[in-house]
Structure formats: C-alpha cells, structure tokens
Short mmCIF file of C-alpha atoms in Angstrom, two decimals:
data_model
loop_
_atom_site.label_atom_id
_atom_site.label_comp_id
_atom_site.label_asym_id
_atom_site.label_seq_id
_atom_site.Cartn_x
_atom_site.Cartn_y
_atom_site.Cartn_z
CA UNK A 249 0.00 0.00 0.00
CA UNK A 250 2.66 2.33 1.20
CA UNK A 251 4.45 2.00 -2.23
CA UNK A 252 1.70 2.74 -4.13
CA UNK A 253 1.37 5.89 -2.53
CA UNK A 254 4.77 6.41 -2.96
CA UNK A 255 4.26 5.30 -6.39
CA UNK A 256 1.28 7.65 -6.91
CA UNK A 257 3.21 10.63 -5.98
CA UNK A 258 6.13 9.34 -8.45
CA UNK A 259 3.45 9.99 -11.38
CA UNK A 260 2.05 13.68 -9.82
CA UNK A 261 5.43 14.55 -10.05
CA UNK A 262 4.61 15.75 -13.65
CA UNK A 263 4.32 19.68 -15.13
CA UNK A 264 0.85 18.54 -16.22
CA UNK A 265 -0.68 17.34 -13.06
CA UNK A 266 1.31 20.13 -11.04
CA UNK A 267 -0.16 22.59 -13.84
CA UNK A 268 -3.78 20.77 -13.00
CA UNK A 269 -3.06 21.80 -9.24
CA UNK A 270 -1.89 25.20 -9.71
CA UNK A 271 -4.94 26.09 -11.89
CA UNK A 272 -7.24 24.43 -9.48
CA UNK A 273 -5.59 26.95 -6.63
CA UNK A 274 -6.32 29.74 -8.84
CA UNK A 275 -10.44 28.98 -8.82
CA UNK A 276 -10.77 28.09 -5.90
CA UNK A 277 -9.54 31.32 -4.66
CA UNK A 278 -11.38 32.92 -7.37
CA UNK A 279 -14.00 30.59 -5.93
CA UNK A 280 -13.76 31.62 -1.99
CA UNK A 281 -12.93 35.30 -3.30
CA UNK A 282 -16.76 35.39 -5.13
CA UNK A 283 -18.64 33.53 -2.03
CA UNK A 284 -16.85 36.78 -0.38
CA UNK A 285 -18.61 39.38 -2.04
CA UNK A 286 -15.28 40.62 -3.74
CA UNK A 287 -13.79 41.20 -0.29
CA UNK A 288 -10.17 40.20 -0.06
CA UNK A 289 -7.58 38.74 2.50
CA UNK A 290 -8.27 40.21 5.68
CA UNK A 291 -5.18 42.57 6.62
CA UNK A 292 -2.85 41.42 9.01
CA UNK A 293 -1.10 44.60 11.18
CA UNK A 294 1.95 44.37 13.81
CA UNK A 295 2.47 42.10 15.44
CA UNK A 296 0.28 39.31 14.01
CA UNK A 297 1.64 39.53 10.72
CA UNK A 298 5.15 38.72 11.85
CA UNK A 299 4.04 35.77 14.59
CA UNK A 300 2.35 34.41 11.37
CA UNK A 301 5.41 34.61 9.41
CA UNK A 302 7.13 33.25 12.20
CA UNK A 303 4.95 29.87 13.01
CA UNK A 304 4.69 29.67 8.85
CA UNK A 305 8.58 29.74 9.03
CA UNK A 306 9.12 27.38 11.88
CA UNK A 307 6.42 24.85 10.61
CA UNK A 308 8.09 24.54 7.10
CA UNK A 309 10.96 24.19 8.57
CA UNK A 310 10.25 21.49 10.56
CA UNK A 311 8.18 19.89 7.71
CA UNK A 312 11.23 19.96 5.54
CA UNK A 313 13.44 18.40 7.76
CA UNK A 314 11.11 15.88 9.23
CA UNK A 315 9.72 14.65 6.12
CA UNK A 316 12.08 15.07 3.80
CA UNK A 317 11.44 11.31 2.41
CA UNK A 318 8.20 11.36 2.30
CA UNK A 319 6.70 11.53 -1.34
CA UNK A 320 3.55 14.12 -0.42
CA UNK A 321 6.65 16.51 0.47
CA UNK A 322 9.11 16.14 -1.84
CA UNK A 323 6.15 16.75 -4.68
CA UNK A 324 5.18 20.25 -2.40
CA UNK A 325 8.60 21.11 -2.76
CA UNK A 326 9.52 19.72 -6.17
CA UNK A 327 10.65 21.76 -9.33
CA UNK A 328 7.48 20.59 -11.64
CA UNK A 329 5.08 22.54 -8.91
CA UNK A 330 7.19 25.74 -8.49
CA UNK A 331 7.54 26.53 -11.95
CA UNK A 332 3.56 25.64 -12.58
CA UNK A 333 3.05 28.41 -9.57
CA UNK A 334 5.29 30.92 -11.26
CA UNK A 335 3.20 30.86 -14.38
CA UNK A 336 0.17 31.44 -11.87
CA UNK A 337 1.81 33.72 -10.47
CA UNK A 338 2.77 35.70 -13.76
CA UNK A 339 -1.17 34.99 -15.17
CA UNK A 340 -2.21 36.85 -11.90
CA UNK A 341 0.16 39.71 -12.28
CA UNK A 342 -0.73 40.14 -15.83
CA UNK A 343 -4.37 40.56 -14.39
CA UNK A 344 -3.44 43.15 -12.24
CA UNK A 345 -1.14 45.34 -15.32
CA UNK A 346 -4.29 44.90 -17.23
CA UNK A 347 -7.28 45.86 -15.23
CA UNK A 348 -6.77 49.23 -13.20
CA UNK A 349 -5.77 48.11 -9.33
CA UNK A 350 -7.05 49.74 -5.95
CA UNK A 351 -10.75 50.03 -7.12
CA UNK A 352 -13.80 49.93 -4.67
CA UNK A 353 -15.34 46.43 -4.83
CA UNK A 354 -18.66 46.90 -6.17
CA UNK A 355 -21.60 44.51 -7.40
CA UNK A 356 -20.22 42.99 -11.07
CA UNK A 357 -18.38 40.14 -11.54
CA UNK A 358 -15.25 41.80 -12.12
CA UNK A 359 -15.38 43.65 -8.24
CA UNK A 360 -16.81 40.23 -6.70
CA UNK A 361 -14.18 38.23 -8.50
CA UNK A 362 -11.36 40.43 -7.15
CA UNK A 363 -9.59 41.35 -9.95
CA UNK A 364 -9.39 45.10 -9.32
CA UNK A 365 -7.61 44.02 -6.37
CA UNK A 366 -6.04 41.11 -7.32
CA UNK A 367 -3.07 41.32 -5.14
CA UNK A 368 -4.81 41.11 -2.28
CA UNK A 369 -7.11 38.86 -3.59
CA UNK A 370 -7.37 34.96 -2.13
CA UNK A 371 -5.96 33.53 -5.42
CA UNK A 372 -3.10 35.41 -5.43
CA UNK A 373 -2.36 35.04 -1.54
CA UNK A 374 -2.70 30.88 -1.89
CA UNK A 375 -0.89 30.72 -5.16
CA UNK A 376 1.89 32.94 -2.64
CA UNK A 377 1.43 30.51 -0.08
CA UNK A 378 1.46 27.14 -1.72
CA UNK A 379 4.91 28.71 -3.92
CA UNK A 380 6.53 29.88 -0.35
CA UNK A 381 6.04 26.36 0.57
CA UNK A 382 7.88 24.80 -2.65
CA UNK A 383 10.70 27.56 -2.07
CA UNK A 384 11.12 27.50 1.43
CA UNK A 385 11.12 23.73 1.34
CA UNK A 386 13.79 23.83 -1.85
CA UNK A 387 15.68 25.79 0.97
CA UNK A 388 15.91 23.37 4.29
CA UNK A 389 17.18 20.58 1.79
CA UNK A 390 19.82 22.50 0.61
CA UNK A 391 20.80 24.18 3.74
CA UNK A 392 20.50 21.19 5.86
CA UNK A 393 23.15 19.39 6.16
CA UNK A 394 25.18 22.19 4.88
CA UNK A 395 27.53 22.20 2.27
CA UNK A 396 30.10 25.27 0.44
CA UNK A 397 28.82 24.10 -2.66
CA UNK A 398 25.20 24.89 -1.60
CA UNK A 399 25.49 28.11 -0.44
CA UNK A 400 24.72 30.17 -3.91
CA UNK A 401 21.22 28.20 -3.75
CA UNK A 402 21.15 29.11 -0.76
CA UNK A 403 21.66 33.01 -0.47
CA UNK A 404 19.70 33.47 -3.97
CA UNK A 405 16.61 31.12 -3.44
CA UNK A 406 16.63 31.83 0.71
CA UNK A 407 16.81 35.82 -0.16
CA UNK A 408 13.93 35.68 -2.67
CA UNK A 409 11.61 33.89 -0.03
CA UNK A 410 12.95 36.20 2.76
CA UNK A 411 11.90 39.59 0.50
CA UNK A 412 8.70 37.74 -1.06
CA UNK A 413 7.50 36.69 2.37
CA UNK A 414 8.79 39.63 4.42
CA UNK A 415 7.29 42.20 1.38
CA UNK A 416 3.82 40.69 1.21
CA UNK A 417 3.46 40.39 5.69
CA UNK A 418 4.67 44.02 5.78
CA UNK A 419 2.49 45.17 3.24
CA UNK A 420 -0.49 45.81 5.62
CA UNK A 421 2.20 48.26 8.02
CA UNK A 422 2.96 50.31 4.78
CA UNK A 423 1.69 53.72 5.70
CA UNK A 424 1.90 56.60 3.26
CA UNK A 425 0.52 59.69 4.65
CA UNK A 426 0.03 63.31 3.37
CA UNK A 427 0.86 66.44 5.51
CA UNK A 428 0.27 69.86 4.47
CA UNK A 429 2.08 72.49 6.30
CA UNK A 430 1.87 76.33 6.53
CA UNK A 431 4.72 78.33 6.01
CA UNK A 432 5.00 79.94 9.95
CA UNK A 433 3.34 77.27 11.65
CA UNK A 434 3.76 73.68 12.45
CA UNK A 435 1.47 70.42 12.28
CA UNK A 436 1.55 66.53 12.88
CA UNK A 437 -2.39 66.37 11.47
CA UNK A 438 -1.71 63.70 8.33
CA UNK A 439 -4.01 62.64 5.84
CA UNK A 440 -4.75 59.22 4.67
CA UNK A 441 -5.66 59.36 0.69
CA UNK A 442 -7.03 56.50 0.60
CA UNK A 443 -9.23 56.16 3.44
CA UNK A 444 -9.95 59.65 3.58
CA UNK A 445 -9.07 60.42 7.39
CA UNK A 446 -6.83 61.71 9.12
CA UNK A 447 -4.00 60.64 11.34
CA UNK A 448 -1.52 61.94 14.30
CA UNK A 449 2.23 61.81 13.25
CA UNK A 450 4.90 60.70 16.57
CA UNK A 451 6.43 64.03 15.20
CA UNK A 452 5.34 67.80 14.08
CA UNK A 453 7.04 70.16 11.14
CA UNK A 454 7.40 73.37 11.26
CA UNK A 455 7.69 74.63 7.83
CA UNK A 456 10.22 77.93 8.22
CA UNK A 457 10.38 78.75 4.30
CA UNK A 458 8.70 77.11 0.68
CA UNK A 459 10.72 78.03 -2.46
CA UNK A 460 10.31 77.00 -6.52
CA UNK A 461 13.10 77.46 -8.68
CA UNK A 462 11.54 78.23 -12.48
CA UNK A 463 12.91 77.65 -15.92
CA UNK A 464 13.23 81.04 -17.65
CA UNK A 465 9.71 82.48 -19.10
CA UNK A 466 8.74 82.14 -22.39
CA UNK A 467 7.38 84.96 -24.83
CA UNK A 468 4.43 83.48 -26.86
CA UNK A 469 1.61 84.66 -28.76
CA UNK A 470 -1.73 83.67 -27.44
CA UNK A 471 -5.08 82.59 -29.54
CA UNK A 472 -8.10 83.30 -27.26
CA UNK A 473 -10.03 82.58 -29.72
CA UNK A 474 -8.86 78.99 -30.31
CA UNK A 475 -7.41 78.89 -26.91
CA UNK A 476 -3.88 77.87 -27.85
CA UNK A 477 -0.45 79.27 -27.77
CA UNK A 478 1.77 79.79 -31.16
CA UNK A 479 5.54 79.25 -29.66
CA UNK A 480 7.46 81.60 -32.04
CA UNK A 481 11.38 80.80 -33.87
CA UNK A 482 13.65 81.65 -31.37
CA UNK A 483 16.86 83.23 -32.85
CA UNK A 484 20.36 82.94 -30.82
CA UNK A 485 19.68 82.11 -26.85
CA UNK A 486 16.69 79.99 -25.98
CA UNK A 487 16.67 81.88 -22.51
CA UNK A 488 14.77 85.13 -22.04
CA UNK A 489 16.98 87.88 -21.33
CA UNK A 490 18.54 91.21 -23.46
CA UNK A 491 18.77 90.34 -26.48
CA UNK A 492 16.40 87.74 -27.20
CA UNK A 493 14.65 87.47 -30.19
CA UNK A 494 11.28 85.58 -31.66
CA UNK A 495 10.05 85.90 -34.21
CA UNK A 496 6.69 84.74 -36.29
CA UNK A 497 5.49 85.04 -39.66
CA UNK A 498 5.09 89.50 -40.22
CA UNK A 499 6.22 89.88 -36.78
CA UNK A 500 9.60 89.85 -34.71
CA UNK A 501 10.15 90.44 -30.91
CA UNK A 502 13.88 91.38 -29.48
CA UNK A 503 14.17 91.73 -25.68
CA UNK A 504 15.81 95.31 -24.66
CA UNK A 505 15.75 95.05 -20.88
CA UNK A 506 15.33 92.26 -19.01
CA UNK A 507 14.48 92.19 -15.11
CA UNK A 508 13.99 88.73 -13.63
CA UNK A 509 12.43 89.45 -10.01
CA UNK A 510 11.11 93.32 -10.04
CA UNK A 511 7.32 94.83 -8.78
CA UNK A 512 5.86 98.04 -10.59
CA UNK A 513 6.43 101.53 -8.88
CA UNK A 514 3.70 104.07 -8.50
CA UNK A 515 3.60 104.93 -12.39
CA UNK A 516 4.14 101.41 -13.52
CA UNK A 517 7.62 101.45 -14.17
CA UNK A 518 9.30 97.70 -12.94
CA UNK A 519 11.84 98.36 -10.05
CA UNK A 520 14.29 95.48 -8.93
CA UNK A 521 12.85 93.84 -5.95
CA UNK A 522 13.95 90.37 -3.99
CA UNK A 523 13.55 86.94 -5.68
CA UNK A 524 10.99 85.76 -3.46
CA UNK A 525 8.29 88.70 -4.01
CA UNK A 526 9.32 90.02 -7.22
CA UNK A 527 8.29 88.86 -10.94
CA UNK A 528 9.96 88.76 -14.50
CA UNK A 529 9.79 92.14 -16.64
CA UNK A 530 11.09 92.20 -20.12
CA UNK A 531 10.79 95.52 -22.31
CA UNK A 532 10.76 94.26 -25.61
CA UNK A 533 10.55 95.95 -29.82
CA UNK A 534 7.79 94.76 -31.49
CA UNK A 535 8.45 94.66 -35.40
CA UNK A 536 5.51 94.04 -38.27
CA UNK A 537 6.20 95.28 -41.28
CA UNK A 538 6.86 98.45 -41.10
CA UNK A 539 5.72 99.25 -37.48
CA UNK A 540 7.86 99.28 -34.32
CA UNK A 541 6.67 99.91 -30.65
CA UNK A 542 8.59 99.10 -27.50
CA UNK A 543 6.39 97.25 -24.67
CA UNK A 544 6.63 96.32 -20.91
CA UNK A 545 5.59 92.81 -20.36
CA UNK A 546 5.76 90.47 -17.26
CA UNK A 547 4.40 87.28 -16.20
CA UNK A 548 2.44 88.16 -13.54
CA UNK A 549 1.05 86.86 -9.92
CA UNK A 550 -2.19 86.60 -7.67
CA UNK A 551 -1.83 90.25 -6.71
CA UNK A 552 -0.19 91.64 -10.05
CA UNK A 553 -2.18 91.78 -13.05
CA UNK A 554 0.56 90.61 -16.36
CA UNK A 555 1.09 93.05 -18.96
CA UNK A 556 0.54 91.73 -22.62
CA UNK A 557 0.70 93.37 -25.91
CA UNK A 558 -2.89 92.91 -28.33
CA UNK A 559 -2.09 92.05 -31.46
CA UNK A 560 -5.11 92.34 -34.06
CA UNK A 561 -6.63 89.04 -32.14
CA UNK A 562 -3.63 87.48 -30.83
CA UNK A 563 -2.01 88.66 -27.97
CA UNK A 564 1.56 88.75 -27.01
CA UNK A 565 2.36 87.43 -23.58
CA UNK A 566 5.31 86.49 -21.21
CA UNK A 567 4.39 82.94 -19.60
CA UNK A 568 6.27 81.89 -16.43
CA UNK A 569 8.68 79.21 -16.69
CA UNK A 570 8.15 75.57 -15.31
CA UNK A 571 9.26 74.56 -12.00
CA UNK A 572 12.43 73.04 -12.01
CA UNK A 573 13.16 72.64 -8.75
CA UNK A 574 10.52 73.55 -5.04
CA UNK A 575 12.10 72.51 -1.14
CA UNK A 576 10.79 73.03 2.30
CA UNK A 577 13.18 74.36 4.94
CA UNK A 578 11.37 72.75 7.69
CA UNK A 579 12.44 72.19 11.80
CA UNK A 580 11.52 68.23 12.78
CA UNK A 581 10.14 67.78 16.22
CA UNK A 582 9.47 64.64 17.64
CA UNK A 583 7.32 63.89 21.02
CA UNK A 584 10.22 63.76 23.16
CA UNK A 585 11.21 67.19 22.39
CA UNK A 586 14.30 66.52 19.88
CA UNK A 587 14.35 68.56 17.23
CA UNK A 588 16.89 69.10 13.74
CA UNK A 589 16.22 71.49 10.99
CA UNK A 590 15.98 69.80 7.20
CA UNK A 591 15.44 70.51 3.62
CA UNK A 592 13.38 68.88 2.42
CA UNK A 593 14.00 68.47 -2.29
CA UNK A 594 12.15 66.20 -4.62
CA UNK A 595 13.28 62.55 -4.98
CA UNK A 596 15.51 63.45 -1.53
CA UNK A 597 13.84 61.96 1.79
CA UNK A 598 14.37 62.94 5.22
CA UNK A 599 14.69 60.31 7.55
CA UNK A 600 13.38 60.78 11.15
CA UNK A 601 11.49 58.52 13.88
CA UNK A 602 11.19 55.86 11.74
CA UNK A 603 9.28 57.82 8.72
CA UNK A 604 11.07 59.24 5.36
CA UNK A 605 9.46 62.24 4.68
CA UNK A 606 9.22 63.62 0.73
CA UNK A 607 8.73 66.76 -1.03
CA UNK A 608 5.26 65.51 -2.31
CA UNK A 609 3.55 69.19 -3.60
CA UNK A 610 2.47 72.60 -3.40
CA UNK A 611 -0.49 74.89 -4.13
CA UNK A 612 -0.39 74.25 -7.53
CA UNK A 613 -2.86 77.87 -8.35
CA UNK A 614 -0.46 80.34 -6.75
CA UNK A 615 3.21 78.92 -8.17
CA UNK A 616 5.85 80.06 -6.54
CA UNK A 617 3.97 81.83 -3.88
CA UNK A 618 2.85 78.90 -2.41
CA UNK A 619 2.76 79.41 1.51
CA UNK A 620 1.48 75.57 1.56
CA UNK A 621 3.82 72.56 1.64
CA UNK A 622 2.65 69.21 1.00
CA UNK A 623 5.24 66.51 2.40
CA UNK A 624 4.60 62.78 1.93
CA UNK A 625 5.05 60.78 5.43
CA UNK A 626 6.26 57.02 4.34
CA UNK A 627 7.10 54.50 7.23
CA UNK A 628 7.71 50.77 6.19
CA UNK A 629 9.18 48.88 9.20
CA UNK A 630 9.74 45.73 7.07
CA UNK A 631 11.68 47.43 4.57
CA UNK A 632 15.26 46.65 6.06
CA UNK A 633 13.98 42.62 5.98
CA UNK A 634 13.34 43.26 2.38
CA UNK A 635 16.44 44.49 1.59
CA UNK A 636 18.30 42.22 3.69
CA UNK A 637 16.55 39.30 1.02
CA UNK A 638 17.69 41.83 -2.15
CA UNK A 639 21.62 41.59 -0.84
CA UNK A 640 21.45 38.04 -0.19
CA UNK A 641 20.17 37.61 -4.06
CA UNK A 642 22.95 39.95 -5.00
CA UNK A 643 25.20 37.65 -3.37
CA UNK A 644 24.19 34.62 -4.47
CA UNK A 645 24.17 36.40 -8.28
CA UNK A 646 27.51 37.45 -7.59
CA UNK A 647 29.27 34.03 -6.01
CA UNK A 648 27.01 32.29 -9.73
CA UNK A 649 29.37 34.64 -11.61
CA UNK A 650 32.65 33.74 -9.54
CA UNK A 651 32.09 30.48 -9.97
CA UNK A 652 31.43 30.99 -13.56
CA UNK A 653 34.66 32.68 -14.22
CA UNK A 654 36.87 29.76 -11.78
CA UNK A 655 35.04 26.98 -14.47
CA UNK A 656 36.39 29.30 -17.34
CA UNK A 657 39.84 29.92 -15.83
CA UNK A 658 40.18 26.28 -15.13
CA UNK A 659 39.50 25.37 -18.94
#
C-alpha cells in the first residue's frame, strides 16, 4: 500500500498534473474570493503579521526536515510545482497590469471576483502561499546538512523567499501619509488618501520657508479665440533675457531690458525687488512690417495683473517658466522634544522617527507663492527585511558569476 502511494506521488510529479493543481488553486480562490462578495484577505497589522510569518517559518521548517522522504513533500517542494506556480503567479500579475488596481469592490463580476484588487485577492495570496512552501522547502534541503557548494542556492533562493515573504506580511504596516504644512506654523495632522481620514504623526514640522526654482519664461503669442499658444522661432539664446529674439510670420520680438524678479512703482515702471516677491519684466521691440513699438511685459502673480501686448486678435504674452526645482526648509520635532532642521528636495527623503518624509507638492494655483507645503510621510518597518533578502540575491548572483569565471579559468 505504502508504495503505491509512494508510487502515486512518483506519477504527480509531472508539469501537467502540477499545472492541473496550480490552476485548481487559482479557482478556488477565485472561488472563496466570489462567495466573499469581492472582499479580499483580511489585513494582518503588527504584530500578528510577523508571529504568522514566524509559526509559517518554523512549521516549514520542521516539515522539511522531518519529512524530507516522504513523497507528499518532496512533490510540495519539487521543481514541476514551483515553476507551474510561477506561471500562476505571472497569469495573476498580468491581471493586475491589465485591469486598473485599488478600485472599490462593487456589485459585477469583475469587483466580486477580485480582480481590481487582485493582489490582495485569495488567489493570489494561496498561489503565494502554496509557492513559499515549494521555495522555502527547496531551501531546508539545501541548507541542511550544509555544504560550500550549496550556499549560492542558498543566499539566492533563501533571499527571494525572505523579501517575497517579508514584502507581502509588511504590506499591511505600509503607511503613506500626506501632511500639508503652513509656512509659519507647524502640524503633525496627516491625511490618509485613501481612506480619507486623518492621522496623528509621533512628530510635528514646522515649515520655516517654501521656495520654486523656475525655468526662464517664455514669450508666446496667445489665440483666445482657439485657446492655444503659437511658440514663435527663437533666434540665438533659448533663454529670455537682453537680447532675445522671436520671431513669427510678419512679426519679430527682441528683448531690450530684461528684469527677472522686479514689482511696478507708482507709475508702472518695474523696479528690482527680492527673488521671493518680485516677478519677471522684459521691455521688448515689437516689429511688423513696417511698425515698431517698444512694450513692458511680465508674467504676472495673484496680486499683479501681467502686462501683454494685443495684437489684431492674438495677444503677445510672457508665460512663467516651469518649475524646475521647489524645497521646504522645515524644523523636525518629535514627542520627546528633539528637534533638527531639514530641507526637504524632490526625490531626496528625510529620515526621522522611523518615517522618510518627501517633497510631495504645493499649491499648484499660486506657483511660486505657495505658503502651503505638502510633504509625503512614508514609514515601512519591514523594509530593512526586504532588503536584507535583495543583498542576499545579490550575493548569491555574484558568487554564480565567480564560480562561472573559476570553471572558465580552469579550462
């Protein structure tokens, strides 16, 4: 009896009956994930998520070493079934590039099913399951007894699991959070896109000064009437400044004074002012045909209205540039009274009490006289387990290569 069994398991150990079981996983979570009403896994939080990571660990472990003979386990942990759950995996992910993620579930098949949330969905958390299983059991065998020659199995396959596993338990602890800050005043009031509510931060910011760095303007001619703006031939420099020139069919402008951060005096004439209040000025020759007139224009701001030139039904206007660069200089408080000024720069986090804080946004209306900050609060406490599982793949890439090149050498 015992070797049939055995014998049983011989034949399952097959691409096309492990293919049979993967699929099967895949509708019966599609299955329990219906019966659900399109609800997904349940989220696990600190510190549940980790003692179930922990017992998962320990069991398979102990599985894997205590039954490494026995046919039932060596199929769970055989090569046929892990590359049949990496095409389920890869059929599920395709799902979710395809159908837009994060979507309310709703009454249709498609929000019932799961599949605009399919990676939290049950089919794709026991396809995750049942392939941590294979890999984690490829794993013991290897590592247990240990052998040198083992070890690049080891460090790749053991720091994929570690980063899979560790990545998908953590991803319930992810927060990503939303502060807006005043410039003069401080706040640890967050808000939480997604559920729309808010949150306390362990920490406040106290936004001292908001800046935007801008491209130079640009001079364009403006359609109201089609509502769209004719860029003109730019001759020499592409930057506004003296000397500039544009020009369009019948009509040429050449910049004669340029003043990049000035405010209007009492008869309209552009003084020099500071960067952060004043705007750009240019005086500029028009030239059609065989008129000439010289012009003030300037790019105006919420309180100053811009000059522009009319032109039959065109008009002739001075844009502000892009923003190429906004920061925060902000003072970090926490709850025990330490605090650190920072600067906070696109693509440049700030790391403090356990959260990375971003340059997310401003007031978007106003430009570059934004008083309002918006700073992106990101805490991920699994993150350094994930990495830890990246370096250990690294590794075990890098000792493949070595070992490669020894082969080589030795030929």
């Amino acid at each position: 009896m015992r070797k049939g069994v055995n014998g049983w398991f011989d034949d399952v150990r097959s691409f096309r009956l492990a293919s049979v079981v993967a699929v099967f996983i895949v509708l019966a979570g599609f299955v329990i994930q219906y019966l659900a009403g399109g609800q997904g896994v349940p989220a696990f939080v600190w510190p549940w998520n980790f003692l179930f990571l922990v017992v998962f660990a320990v069991l398979l472990f102990l599985l894997g070493i205590t039954c490494r003979h026995r046919a039932p386990v060596v199929w769970l942990g055989g090569i046929p079934l892990g590359l049949s759950l990496i095409f389920a995996l890869a059929f599920l992910s395709l799902i979710g590039g395809v159908i837009p993620q994060d979507v309310a579930a709703n009454g249709d098949l498609q929000g019932r099913l799961g599949l605009s949330r399919i990676f939290s969905s049950w089919p794709f958390l026991l396809i995750v399951l049942l392939f941590l299983c294979n890999l984690g059991l490829s794993v013991v065998w290897k590592t247990i007894p240990f052998r040198l020659s083992n070890l690049q199995f080891m460090l790749f396959h053991g720091g994929f699991w570690i980063a899979l596993a560790c990545g998908l338990a953590g991803a319930s602890d992810l927060q990503r959070l939303v502060l807006p800050v005043y410039e003069g005043s401080a706040s640890s009031q967050a808000y939480i896109s997604k559920e729309k509510r808010m949150q306390q931060l362990p920490f406040s910011v106290y936004l001292d000064d908001f800046s935007i760095d801008e491209y130079s303007p640009r001079i364009v001619l403006y359609d109201p009437v089609h509502d769209r703006v004719i860029p003109g031939k730019i001759k020499g420099t592409s930057d506004v400044g003296k000397g500039f020139r544009s020009e369009w069919p019948g009509l040429s402008v050449t910049v004669l004074e340029y003043l990049p951060h000035a405010l209007p005096s009492k008869d309209g004439t552009p003084l020099a002012a500071d960067a952060k209040r004043g705007i750009a000025y240019a005086k500029v020759r028009i030239s059609a045909g065989g008129y000439s007139a010289e012009r003030w224009l300037n790019t105006g701001s919420p309180s100053i209205k811009p000059e522009v030139v009319q032109l039959d039904h065109l008009f002739l206007a001075m844009f502000p540039g892009a923003p190429k660069d906004f920061r925060s200089d902000v003072v970090l408080r926490s709850g025990s009274g330490v605090s650190r000024p920072a600067v906070l720069q696109v693509n440049k986090p700030v790391a403090f009490e356990g959260w990375k804080l971003y340059q997310m946004g401003y007031d978007e209306q106003v430009g570059r006289w934004s008083e309002l900050s918006l700073i992106e609060a990101v805490r991920d406490p699994w993150l350094p387990a994930v990495y830890c599982g990246f370096f250990m793949i690294m590794a075990g890439n890098a000792l493949f290569f070595w070992k490669g090149m020894k082969k080589g050498e030795a030929l």
